[in-house]
Every structure is written in structure tokens, then in C-alpha cells.
């Protein structure tokens, strides 16, 4: 059924200054296949001295004439070449991502890998279009601005979309002329190493991209604390985002944070119910609910609640956990034993707080292995104050609430410390836009869910973070503006 055997997974080293190296300590750690709970391979465990070597390599590369004076168009060509290298190996990368993360291989190929390639091509196109302005100042002066790179950028990314999160940071950073030290999540280090390989094969100068596998502490924290890192771009939990912002204050690094969410998915009584049912199940079960934009709070108008929930349960039952390497599988395992425990803890809490368990809530065995599989889970009768309605679960667990009018739905929707995404389903164009404007979230979907495109900005309101990735907006994260005055008098 699966083709695991065709992919030989090598142990991983750190990629520093264009060379593969062991960690200075010689330490390594295993990366686990969540579908089997067995190790795939081991990779180097970076610590503070490795971070220091990587930052030095990135600084040297940043200051080198060969990078500073490289035509912007040639930077773009390097990014196109990285995209080509990734594309040549897209199927293999998809299987690797699936084995490391557990996501269904079909989604890994059609979304993660495809969108990563697209991201490199998109920012390749931007490299020679990053320009300043001429400002009409008074007096005999010419005043113009330059958009200069920030310098050495530290990118710390999570495990839910490993290669894609790397692409979202590395591609715009390089397009803008920065150099990067990338630290993938300890759960999913393998495709970041393949990105390093692709970059080397594409001819990216040594030190422009460095990849350090390792844990949040010490590898991530050392990167945040390092005095010669100019910027940290982080995607991950709100808790760690807060730590990073505090730690970065000591060296006044620029920080951009893309954090958690508890996104409301609002279905009005005039909605196309079948479309909304389909959207609601995809909103929560896609990537096993391990998406920061997961539609984890379903707010349904009380008039249509029973019909809606009946249809939703039927559809959700179709998400049968299975071997993620099987192209037919739509629901893979959770990423780790730790994550499974966390999610099971939330399910127990939902039950004890009095929410009604309508579906799932239990683990499943797939292929006779101890993988981290969980059935799609839906709670009804959820109240706003319950923990399962407030905290980000990051698993296939949906909390269903009801409301009686649009204003109440918006109020419940906004009643969260997060503000990453929201959705509204209605046939009334005025209600749709009213909701879109009132919902305090960085992305609002109308009659759809989970759309993303490299060209469209992505980021959070409130405690979902700040800064906008993707699109031309990401160029603001990776450039700083210089104002130049010339006396013409
Ligand atoms: P999750 O809870 O989803 O695993 P985290 O926010 O813990 O997400 O992790 C996201 C990324 O942040 C990972 O690469 C992780 O290693 C890193 N990380 C965790 N703790 C720290 C820290 N104190 N400083 C810097 N990076 C960290």
C-alpha cells in the first residue's frame, strides 16, 4: 500500500556556510514517524555554539561583495532555480514530509510542496521590483528612499507545514537580499534539510541560507538571543511567541510573529447548508486540525442547528484516519505523542465541563502500529466560557455553538484573545461584508475556508501575532527603509 521502502532517509547534519556539519557537541536526536511511532532517522542537535557558527556564516555571506553587489535580478534567478530543484523532487519531498509530519501524502504534494515551490517563484519575481520612492520635500533637495535588507534573519518555524513555513520566510528574506538562519521544528526537521540541499544545488552562495536542526531550547532561544541576528521571523504557539518577543527585547531585534488561533466559522440561517457543511468539516479536519487557522469554533444559527449538525456528523464520519502514505487517506495522525496527549486532555476537559460529545474522541490503530491517530471529534452544546471554546487545541476537535442573530455571532466570534482567521457563510452579500468588516481577524473567508495564496497577505490580529507574511506585504518584514538627502542648492 505504501512506498516507504523506496525512500531512503539519511541522517541529517547541520547546514552552515554551505557545508554539512555535525553539531559541535556531536549530539543528535531522532525524528519520529507519527504514523508508526517509530524513528525515521536522526539529525544533529544544534546548540549555542552551532548557532554562533551559523550566524557568523550568515553575517559573512551578507557582507560579501558577491551578495551585496549581486544584481537583484540574479537573486531572483537563484530563487527560480531553488524552485526548480524542489520541483524536480516534488514527489519525494511530499513523501518525506508525510513520513516526518504524518499529513496525507496527497495534501503534502498538492498543498505543502506545490505551495512551497510557488512561494519561491513568486518572490523570485519580486527580487528586482523592490524599489524606494522619491519624496517631494521642500527646498533645493532631492530626497529618496531605499529599501535595504534587514541583515541576518533568524527564521523559527513550526511542525504543521514544515517546508511551506520555511518557504514563507526564506523566499522573501532572500528576495530582499538578506541572509538566513533557519531552525525547523524538532518534530519535523527533514524537509528543511532538503531545502538546504536544493539551495546549494541551485548555486545559492554559501552562508546565505543556513539550516540548524535542534530544539526550541537551546537552538531557537540562542538564535533569538544572538546579538548579531537582526530579525526573528517566528511561526508557532502564542506562548513561545511571547517568550521570543521578551527575549528579543534585549538586543532590540525586529520580530514578526505568526501565532495561534481559535477561529470562528459562522453559518447564518440563509447559508447554502451543504456547502457550509463541507466547508466546516474541511475547516477543522484538514491537516488533522493542526492548522493555526483551523475553524475550531463552529457557530451555527439556532434555526438550522439540528439539520446542520446531522449533516456535519455524516460528513465528518467520512474522515477516517488512515495511512498517510496512502493517496486515498484524508486524515493522518497527529504529529507527536505529546500533541496527542494534549488533544486527549482537551477532549477529557470538554466532557468534564459538560459539552456533549457528538462524534469521536477516541484513538484508533492504523496498520497495527502505535501511531498517533485520533478520530474526528465534535462537541455540541459548547458554551463560550468552556476551555474547549477558548484554547487552541490544534487537533481534529470541533466545538459547536449556536447564536440567534448576526450581531451575537460576531460578538461570540470576537470573544477570543486570538484573531488569525474567521469565516461566514451566508447568501446575503450585505451580511457577509458586514461580518467580514466586524470580525477582528487577519483573514476572513466568505462562503469558503482555508484559502491561501502566496500573493495574499497572511497574519494575525490580537494575540495571533503581528506582521504580514506573503504577498508584497512580506517585503516590509525583510527590508528597512533608508531616507537619503541630496543638496541640490
Ligand atoms: P508547538 O507548541 O506547536 O510545538 P512551539 O511554539 O513550541 O509550537 O514551537 C514552534 C517553534 O519554536 C519550534 O521550532 C520550536 O523549536 C521553537 N521554540 C520553542 N521554544 C522556543 C524558545 N524558547 N525560543 C525559541 N524558539 C523556540
Coordinates of C-alpha atoms and ligand atoms in Angstrom, one line a residue:
X1 CA 0.0 0.0 0.0
X2 CA 2.8 2.4 0.8
X3 CA 6.1 3.1 -0.8
X4 CA 8.1 3.9 2.3
X5 CA 10.7 1.5 1.2
X6 CA 11.5 3.5 -1.9
X7 CA 12.7 6.5 0.1
X8 CA 15.9 6.1 1.9
X9 CA 16.1 8.7 4.7
X10 CA 19.6 9.7 5.6
X11 CA 20.7 11.0 9.0
X12 CA 20.8 14.8 9.0
X13 CA 23.6 17.3 9.7
X14 CA 23.6 21.0 10.1
X15 CA 24.0 23.1 7.0
X16 CA 26.3 26.0 7.9
X17 CA 28.2 28.2 5.5
X18 CA 27.5 25.9 2.6
X19 CA 28.8 22.8 4.4
X20 CA 27.2 19.9 6.1
X21 CA 28.5 19.7 9.7
X22 CA 27.8 17.8 12.9
X23 CA 26.7 19.7 15.9
X24 CA 29.8 20.8 17.9
X25 CA 28.6 18.6 20.8
X26 CA 28.2 15.7 18.4
X27 CA 24.6 15.3 19.8
X28 CA 21.8 14.1 17.7
X29 CA 18.1 13.3 18.1
X30 CA 15.6 11.0 16.5
X31 CA 12.8 12.3 14.3
X32 CA 9.7 10.1 14.6
X33 CA 7.2 8.9 12.0
X34 CA 3.9 9.8 13.7
X35 CA 2.0 7.1 11.7
X36 CA 4.1 4.3 13.2
X37 CA 5.7 6.0 16.3
X38 CA 9.0 4.6 15.0
X39 CA 12.1 6.7 14.4
X40 CA 12.8 7.7 10.8
X41 CA 16.4 8.8 11.3
X42 CA 18.4 11.1 13.5
X43 CA 19.5 14.6 12.9
X44 CA 22.1 16.9 14.6
X45 CA 21.0 18.8 17.7
X46 CA 22.3 22.3 17.4
X47 CA 23.2 24.3 20.5
X48 CA 24.5 27.9 21.2
X49 CA 28.0 27.3 19.6
X50 CA 26.4 26.0 16.4
X51 CA 24.0 28.9 16.3
X52 CA 27.1 31.2 16.7
X53 CA 28.8 29.5 13.7
X54 CA 25.7 29.7 11.6
X55 CA 25.2 33.4 12.4
X56 CA 28.8 34.2 11.6
X57 CA 28.5 32.4 8.3
X58 CA 25.2 34.3 7.6
X59 CA 26.9 37.6 8.5
X60 CA 30.0 36.9 6.3
X61 CA 27.7 36.0 3.4
X62 CA 25.6 39.1 4.0
X63 CA 28.6 41.4 3.9
X64 CA 30.3 39.7 1.0
X65 CA 30.5 41.7 -2.2
X66 CA 29.3 38.6 -4.0
X67 CA 26.0 39.1 -2.3
X68 CA 25.8 42.8 -1.7
X69 CA 26.6 43.6 -5.3
X70 CA 24.7 40.8 -6.9
X71 CA 22.1 42.1 -9.3
X72 CA 18.7 41.9 -7.9
X73 CA 17.6 40.0 -11.0
X74 CA 20.3 37.4 -10.3
X75 CA 18.9 36.9 -6.8
X76 CA 15.6 36.3 -8.4
X77 CA 17.2 33.7 -10.7
X78 CA 18.6 31.9 -7.7
X79 CA 15.1 31.7 -6.2
X80 CA 13.7 30.4 -9.5
X81 CA 16.5 27.8 -9.5
X82 CA 15.6 26.7 -5.9
X83 CA 12.0 26.3 -7.0
X84 CA 13.1 24.2 -10.0
X85 CA 15.2 22.0 -7.7
X86 CA 12.3 21.5 -5.4
X87 CA 10.0 20.7 -8.3
X88 CA 12.3 18.1 -9.7
X89 CA 12.0 16.2 -6.4
X90 CA 8.4 17.2 -5.5
X91 CA 7.0 13.6 -5.1
X92 CA 9.9 12.5 -3.0
X93 CA 9.6 15.7 -0.8
X94 CA 5.9 15.0 -0.4
X95 CA 6.6 11.5 0.9
X96 CA 9.3 12.8 3.2
X97 CA 7.0 15.5 4.6
X98 CA 4.3 12.9 5.1
X99 CA 6.6 10.5 7.0
X100 CA 8.0 13.2 9.2
X101 CA 4.8 15.0 9.9
X102 CA 2.0 12.5 9.3
X103 CA 0.0 14.6 6.9
X104 CA -1.8 12.8 4.0
X105 CA 0.6 12.5 1.1
X106 CA -1.9 13.8 -1.4
X107 CA -2.2 17.0 0.6
X108 CA 1.6 17.2 1.2
X109 CA 2.1 17.0 -2.6
X110 CA -0.8 19.2 -3.7
X111 CA -0.5 21.8 -1.0
X112 CA 2.7 21.9 1.0
X113 CA 5.2 21.1 -1.7
X114 CA 3.3 22.8 -4.5
X115 CA 2.8 26.0 -2.5
X116 CA 6.4 26.0 -1.3
X117 CA 7.6 25.9 -4.9
X118 CA 5.1 28.6 -5.8
X119 CA 6.4 30.8 -3.0
X120 CA 10.0 30.6 -4.3
X121 CA 8.8 31.5 -7.8
X122 CA 6.6 34.3 -6.5
X123 CA 9.4 36.0 -4.6
X124 CA 11.8 35.3 -7.4
X125 CA 9.6 37.7 -9.3
X126 CA 9.8 40.3 -6.6
X127 CA 13.6 40.4 -6.2
X128 CA 14.1 43.1 -8.9
X129 CA 11.0 45.1 -8.1
X130 CA 11.8 46.2 -4.6
X131 CA 12.2 50.0 -5.0
X132 CA 12.1 53.1 -3.0
X133 CA 10.3 56.5 -3.6
X134 CA 11.3 60.0 -4.5
X135 CA 9.7 62.3 -1.9
X136 CA 8.7 65.8 -2.8
X137 CA 10.4 67.6 0.1
X138 CA 10.6 71.5 0.3
X139 CA 13.9 73.3 -0.6
X140 CA 16.6 72.5 -3.0
X141 CA 16.9 68.9 -2.0
X142 CA 16.5 65.5 -3.6
X143 CA 15.1 63.1 -1.1
X144 CA 14.7 59.5 -2.0
X145 CA 14.2 56.2 -0.1
X146 CA 16.0 52.9 -0.5
X147 CA 14.6 49.6 0.7
X148 CA 17.6 47.8 2.1
X149 CA 17.7 44.3 3.5
X150 CA 17.5 43.9 7.3
X151 CA 20.6 41.7 7.5
X152 CA 20.8 38.3 9.2
X153 CA 17.3 36.9 9.7
X154 CA 16.6 34.1 12.1
X155 CA 13.6 32.0 11.0
X156 CA 12.0 29.7 13.6
X157 CA 9.2 27.6 12.3
X158 CA 6.6 25.0 13.5
X159 CA 5.9 21.4 12.5
X160 CA 2.5 21.7 10.9
X161 CA 3.6 22.8 7.4
X162 CA 7.3 22.3 7.6
X163 CA 8.6 23.1 4.1
X164 CA 5.9 25.6 3.4
X165 CA 6.7 27.6 6.6
X166 CA 10.3 27.5 5.6
X167 CA 9.5 28.8 2.2
X168 CA 7.3 31.6 3.5
X169 CA 10.3 33.0 5.4
X170 CA 13.3 32.0 3.3
X171 CA 12.0 33.1 -0.1
X172 CA 11.0 36.7 0.8
X173 CA 14.1 37.1 3.0
X174 CA 16.4 36.2 0.2
X175 CA 14.5 38.1 -2.4
X176 CA 15.1 41.2 -0.3
X177 CA 18.8 40.5 -0.1
X178 CA 19.1 39.1 3.5
X179 CA 20.8 36.0 4.7
X180 CA 19.0 33.4 6.8
X181 CA 19.5 31.0 9.7
X182 CA 16.5 28.6 9.6
X183 CA 15.6 26.5 12.6
X184 CA 12.9 23.9 11.7
X185 CA 10.7 22.4 14.4
X186 CA 12.3 19.4 16.2
X187 CA 9.4 17.2 15.3
X188 CA 9.8 17.8 11.5
X189 CA 13.4 18.7 10.6
X190 CA 13.8 16.7 7.3
X191 CA 12.4 18.9 4.5
X192 CA 14.3 21.9 5.8
X193 CA 17.5 20.0 5.2
X194 CA 16.3 19.2 1.7
X195 CA 15.6 22.9 1.1
X196 CA 19.3 23.5 2.1
X197 CA 20.3 20.8 -0.4
X198 CA 18.2 22.4 -3.1
X199 CA 19.6 25.8 -2.4
X200 CA 23.2 24.5 -2.6
X201 CA 22.4 22.7 -5.9
X202 CA 20.8 25.9 -7.2
X203 CA 24.0 27.8 -6.6
X204 CA 22.9 30.0 -3.7
X205 CA 26.2 31.4 -2.3
X206 CA 27.5 29.7 0.8
X207 CA 26.1 31.1 4.1
X208 CA 23.0 32.8 2.5
X209 CA 20.9 30.0 3.9
X210 CA 21.9 28.0 6.9
X211 CA 19.8 25.3 8.5
X212 CA 20.1 24.3 12.1
X213 CA 18.0 21.3 13.3
X214 CA 17.5 21.4 17.1
X215 CA 15.2 22.1 19.9
X216 CA 13.5 25.4 20.9
X217 CA 15.9 25.4 23.9
X218 CA 18.8 25.7 23.2
X219 CA 18.8 26.2 19.4
X220 CA 15.8 28.5 18.9
X221 CA 16.5 30.5 22.0
X222 CA 20.2 31.0 21.1
X223 CA 19.1 32.4 17.8
X224 CA 16.7 34.8 19.4
X225 CA 19.4 35.9 21.9
X226 CA 22.3 36.2 19.5
X227 CA 23.4 39.9 19.2
X228 CA 24.3 39.6 15.6
X229 CA 20.9 38.4 14.4
X230 CA 18.9 41.4 13.1
X231 CA 15.5 39.9 12.9
X232 CA 13.5 37.0 14.0
X233 CA 10.6 35.7 12.0
X234 CA 8.6 33.2 14.1
X235 CA 5.6 31.0 13.5
X236 CA 4.4 28.9 16.4
X237 CA 2.5 28.9 19.6
X238 CA 1.4 32.2 21.3
X239 CA 3.1 31.1 24.4
X240 CA 6.5 30.8 22.7
X241 CA 5.8 33.9 20.7
X242 CA 5.5 35.9 23.9
X243 CA 8.8 34.4 25.2
X244 CA 10.5 35.3 21.9
X245 CA 9.2 38.9 22.0
X246 CA 10.5 39.3 25.5
X247 CA 13.9 37.8 24.8
X248 CA 14.3 39.8 21.6
X249 CA 13.9 43.0 23.6
X250 CA 17.5 42.7 25.0
X251 CA 19.0 43.2 21.6
X252 CA 16.0 45.1 20.1
X253 CA 15.7 42.7 17.2
X254 CA 12.9 43.2 14.8
X255 CA 10.4 40.5 15.3
X256 CA 7.4 39.2 13.4
X257 CA 5.1 36.7 14.9
X258 CA 2.5 34.4 13.4
X259 CA 0.9 32.7 16.3
X260 CA -2.1 30.6 17.3
X261 CA -5.8 30.9 16.6
X262 CA -9.3 29.9 17.6
X263 CA -11.1 30.8 14.5
X264 CA -14.9 31.2 14.4
X265 CA -16.7 29.7 11.4
X266 CA -20.1 31.3 11.4
X267 CA -23.1 29.8 9.5
X268 CA -26.1 32.1 9.1
X269 CA -29.6 30.6 8.6
X270 CA -29.7 31.7 4.9
X271 CA -26.4 29.9 4.0
X272 CA -26.1 27.1 1.4
X273 CA -26.1 24.4 4.1
X274 CA -24.5 21.6 2.1
X275 CA -21.6 23.9 1.0
X276 CA -21.2 25.1 4.6
X277 CA -21.2 21.6 6.0
X278 CA -18.4 20.7 3.5
X279 CA -16.5 23.8 4.4
X280 CA -16.9 23.3 8.1
X281 CA -15.6 19.8 8.1
X282 CA -12.6 20.8 5.9
X283 CA -12.0 23.8 8.1
X284 CA -11.4 21.6 11.2
X285 CA -10.2 18.3 9.9
X286 CA -7.8 19.5 7.2
X287 CA -4.2 18.7 8.4
X288 CA -5.8 16.9 11.3
X289 CA -6.8 20.3 12.8
X290 CA -3.2 21.2 13.2
X291 CA -3.5 24.5 11.4
X292 CA -3.4 27.8 13.1
X293 CA -6.4 28.9 11.0
X294 CA -8.4 25.8 11.8
X295 CA -12.1 26.6 12.0
X296 CA -12.3 25.2 15.5
X297 CA -15.4 27.1 16.7
X298 CA -18.4 26.4 14.6
X299 CA -21.1 29.0 15.3
X300 CA -24.4 27.9 13.7
X301 CA -27.7 29.8 13.7
X302 CA -30.1 28.1 16.1
X303 CA -32.8 27.7 13.4
X304 CA -30.6 25.4 11.3
X305 CA -28.6 23.9 14.0
X306 CA -30.1 20.4 14.1
X307 CA -30.2 19.9 10.3
X308 CA -26.6 21.3 10.1
X309 CA -25.2 19.1 12.8
X310 CA -26.8 16.0 11.4
X311 CA -25.2 16.6 8.0
X312 CA -21.9 17.5 9.6
X313 CA -21.7 14.3 11.6
X314 CA -22.4 12.3 8.5
X315 CA -19.7 14.1 6.6
X316 CA -17.2 14.1 9.4
X317 CA -17.6 10.3 9.8
X318 CA -16.1 10.1 6.3
X319 CA -12.8 11.4 7.6
X320 CA -11.4 8.0 8.5
X321 CA -7.9 8.1 9.9
X322 CA -5.6 6.1 7.7
X323 CA -2.0 5.5 6.5
X324 CA -0.9 9.0 5.4
X325 CA 1.2 7.5 2.6
X326 CA -1.9 6.0 1.0
X327 CA -3.1 8.6 -1.6
X328 CA -6.7 8.0 -0.6
X329 CA -6.2 9.0 3.1
X330 CA -7.7 12.3 4.1
X331 CA -6.9 12.2 7.8
X332 CA -3.5 11.4 9.1
X333 CA -2.2 11.1 12.7
X334 CA -1.3 13.9 15.0
X335 CA 2.3 14.9 14.8
X336 CA 3.6 13.5 18.1
X337 CA 2.8 11.6 21.2
X338 CA 2.9 14.9 23.1
X339 CA 0.4 16.5 20.8
X340 CA -1.9 13.5 21.0
X341 CA -1.7 13.7 24.8
X342 CA -2.5 17.4 24.8
X343 CA -5.5 16.9 22.5
X344 CA -6.8 14.0 24.5
X345 CA -6.5 16.2 27.6
X346 CA -8.8 18.8 25.9
X347 CA -11.3 16.1 25.0
X348 CA -11.4 14.9 28.6
X349 CA -11.8 18.6 29.7
X350 CA -14.7 19.1 27.2
X351 CA -16.5 16.1 28.6
X352 CA -16.0 17.1 32.2
X353 CA -17.2 20.7 31.5
X354 CA -20.5 19.3 30.2
X355 CA -20.1 19.7 26.5
X356 CA -21.9 16.9 24.6
X357 CA -19.5 14.6 22.7
X358 CA -21.3 14.1 19.4
X359 CA -18.5 12.2 17.5
X360 CA -15.2 10.6 18.0
X361 CA -13.0 11.5 21.0
X362 CA -11.1 8.2 20.8
X363 CA -7.8 6.9 19.4
X364 CA -7.6 4.5 16.5
X365 CA -5.0 2.0 15.4
X366 CA -3.9 2.0 11.8
X367 CA -1.9 -0.8 10.2
X368 CA -1.4 -2.3 13.7
X369 CA 1.1 0.4 14.7
X370 CA 1.1 2.7 17.7
X371 CA 0.7 5.8 15.5
X372 CA -0.9 9.0 16.9
X373 CA -4.3 8.6 15.3
X374 CA -7.4 10.2 16.6
X375 CA -11.0 10.0 15.3
X376 CA -12.6 13.3 14.1
X377 CA -14.2 14.7 17.2
X378 CA -17.2 17.0 17.5
X379 CA -18.6 18.6 20.7
X380 CA -22.1 20.1 20.8
X381 CA -23.7 22.3 23.5
X382 CA -20.5 24.2 23.9
X383 CA -20.5 27.4 25.9
X384 CA -18.1 30.3 25.3
X385 CA -16.5 30.0 28.7
X386 CA -15.6 26.3 28.3
X387 CA -11.9 25.7 27.8
X388 CA -12.6 23.9 24.5
X389 CA -14.2 27.1 23.2
X390 CA -11.3 29.3 24.3
X391 CA -8.0 27.5 24.0
X392 CA -6.3 26.4 20.8
X393 CA -6.4 22.6 20.7
X394 CA -4.5 22.0 17.4
X395 CA -6.3 18.8 16.7
X396 CA -9.4 17.4 14.9
X397 CA -11.7 18.7 17.6
X398 CA -14.6 20.9 16.8
X399 CA -16.7 23.0 19.3
X400 CA -20.2 23.7 18.1
X401 CA -22.1 26.7 19.5
X402 CA -25.4 28.4 18.5
X403 CA -26.5 32.0 18.1
X404 CA -29.8 33.8 17.3
X405 CA -28.7 36.7 15.2
X406 CA -25.6 38.0 13.3
X407 CA -24.6 40.5 15.9
X408 CA -24.5 37.8 18.5
X409 CA -22.4 35.6 16.2
X410 CA -19.9 38.4 15.6
X411 CA -19.8 39.1 19.4
X412 CA -19.1 35.4 20.1
X413 CA -16.7 35.2 17.2
X414 CA -14.7 38.1 18.5
X415 CA -14.8 36.9 22.1
X416 CA -11.3 35.4 21.9
X417 CA -7.8 36.5 22.6
X418 CA -6.9 35.3 19.1
X419 CA -7.5 37.0 15.7
X420 CA -6.0 34.9 13.0
X421 CA -9.0 33.9 10.8
X422 CA -12.7 33.8 10.7
X423 CA -15.4 32.7 8.2
X424 CA -19.0 33.5 7.5
X425 CA -21.5 31.5 5.4
X426 CA -24.5 33.4 4.0
X427 CA -26.3 34.2 0.8
X428 CA -26.7 37.8 1.8
X429 CA -23.9 40.0 0.4
X430 CA -24.5 42.8 2.9
X431 CA -24.4 40.5 5.9
X432 CA -21.3 38.8 4.5
X433 CA -19.4 42.1 4.2
X434 CA -20.7 43.4 7.5
X435 CA -19.4 40.3 9.2
X436 CA -16.1 40.5 7.3
X437 CA -15.5 44.1 8.5
X438 CA -16.6 43.5 12.1
X439 CA -14.6 40.3 12.7
X440 CA -11.3 41.1 14.2
X441 CA -9.1 38.7 12.3
X442 CA -6.3 38.9 9.7
X443 CA -8.2 36.7 7.2
X444 CA -11.9 36.5 6.7
X445 CA -13.4 33.9 4.4
X446 CA -16.9 34.4 2.9
X447 CA -18.6 31.1 1.8
X448 CA -15.2 29.4 1.7
X449 CA -12.5 28.3 4.1
X450 CA -8.7 27.8 4.3
X451 CA -7.9 29.6 1.0
X452 CA -4.4 30.9 0.9
X453 CA -2.3 32.2 -1.8
X454 CA 1.3 33.4 -1.9
X455 CA 0.2 36.7 -3.3
X456 CA -2.3 37.4 -0.5
X457 CA -1.2 38.6 3.0
X458 CA -1.4 36.4 6.0
X459 CA -1.1 37.2 9.7
X460 CA -2.9 37.9 12.9
X461 CA -4.8 40.4 14.9
X462 CA -4.6 40.5 18.7
X463 CA -2.6 37.6 20.2
X464 CA -2.4 35.8 16.9
X465 CA 0.7 38.0 16.3
X466 CA 1.8 40.8 14.0
X467 CA 3.4 41.4 10.7
X468 CA 2.0 40.1 7.5
X469 CA 3.6 37.3 5.6
X470 CA 3.1 36.6 1.9
X471 CA 2.3 38.9 -0.9
X472 CA 4.1 42.2 -1.2
X473 CA 3.4 42.7 2.5
X474 CA 6.2 40.3 3.4
X475 CA 8.7 42.7 1.8
X476 CA 8.1 45.1 4.7
X477 CA 9.2 42.4 7.1
X478 CA 12.5 41.8 5.3
X479 CA 13.5 45.3 4.3
X480 CA 14.2 48.6 6.2
X481 CA 13.8 52.0 4.7
X482 CA 16.6 54.5 4.3
X483 CA 16.0 58.1 3.6
X484 CA 18.7 59.8 1.5
X485 CA 19.0 63.6 1.2
X486 CA 21.0 65.3 -1.6
X487 CA 21.7 69.1 -1.5
X488 CA 21.0 70.4 -5.0
X489 CA 21.3 74.1 -3.9
Ligands
LIG1 P1 4.1 23.9 19.2 O1 3.6 24.2 20.5 O2 3.1 24.0 18.1 O3 5.1 22.8 19.1 P2 6.1 25.9 19.5 O4 5.7 27.3 19.6 O5 6.5 25.2 20.8 O6 5.0 25.2 18.8 O7 7.3 25.7 18.5 C1 7.5 26.4 17.3 C2 9.0 26.6 17.0 O8 9.5 27.4 18.1 C3 9.8 25.3 17.0 O9 10.8 25.4 16.0 C4 10.4 25.2 18.4 O10 11.6 24.5 18.5 C5 10.7 26.7 18.6 N1 10.8 27.1 20.0 C6 10.2 26.6 21.1 N2 10.6 27.2 22.3 C7 11.4 28.2 21.9 C8 12.1 29.2 22.6 N3 12.1 29.4 23.9 N4 12.9 30.1 21.8 C9 13.0 30.0 20.5 N5 12.3 29.0 19.8 C10 11.6 28.1 20.5

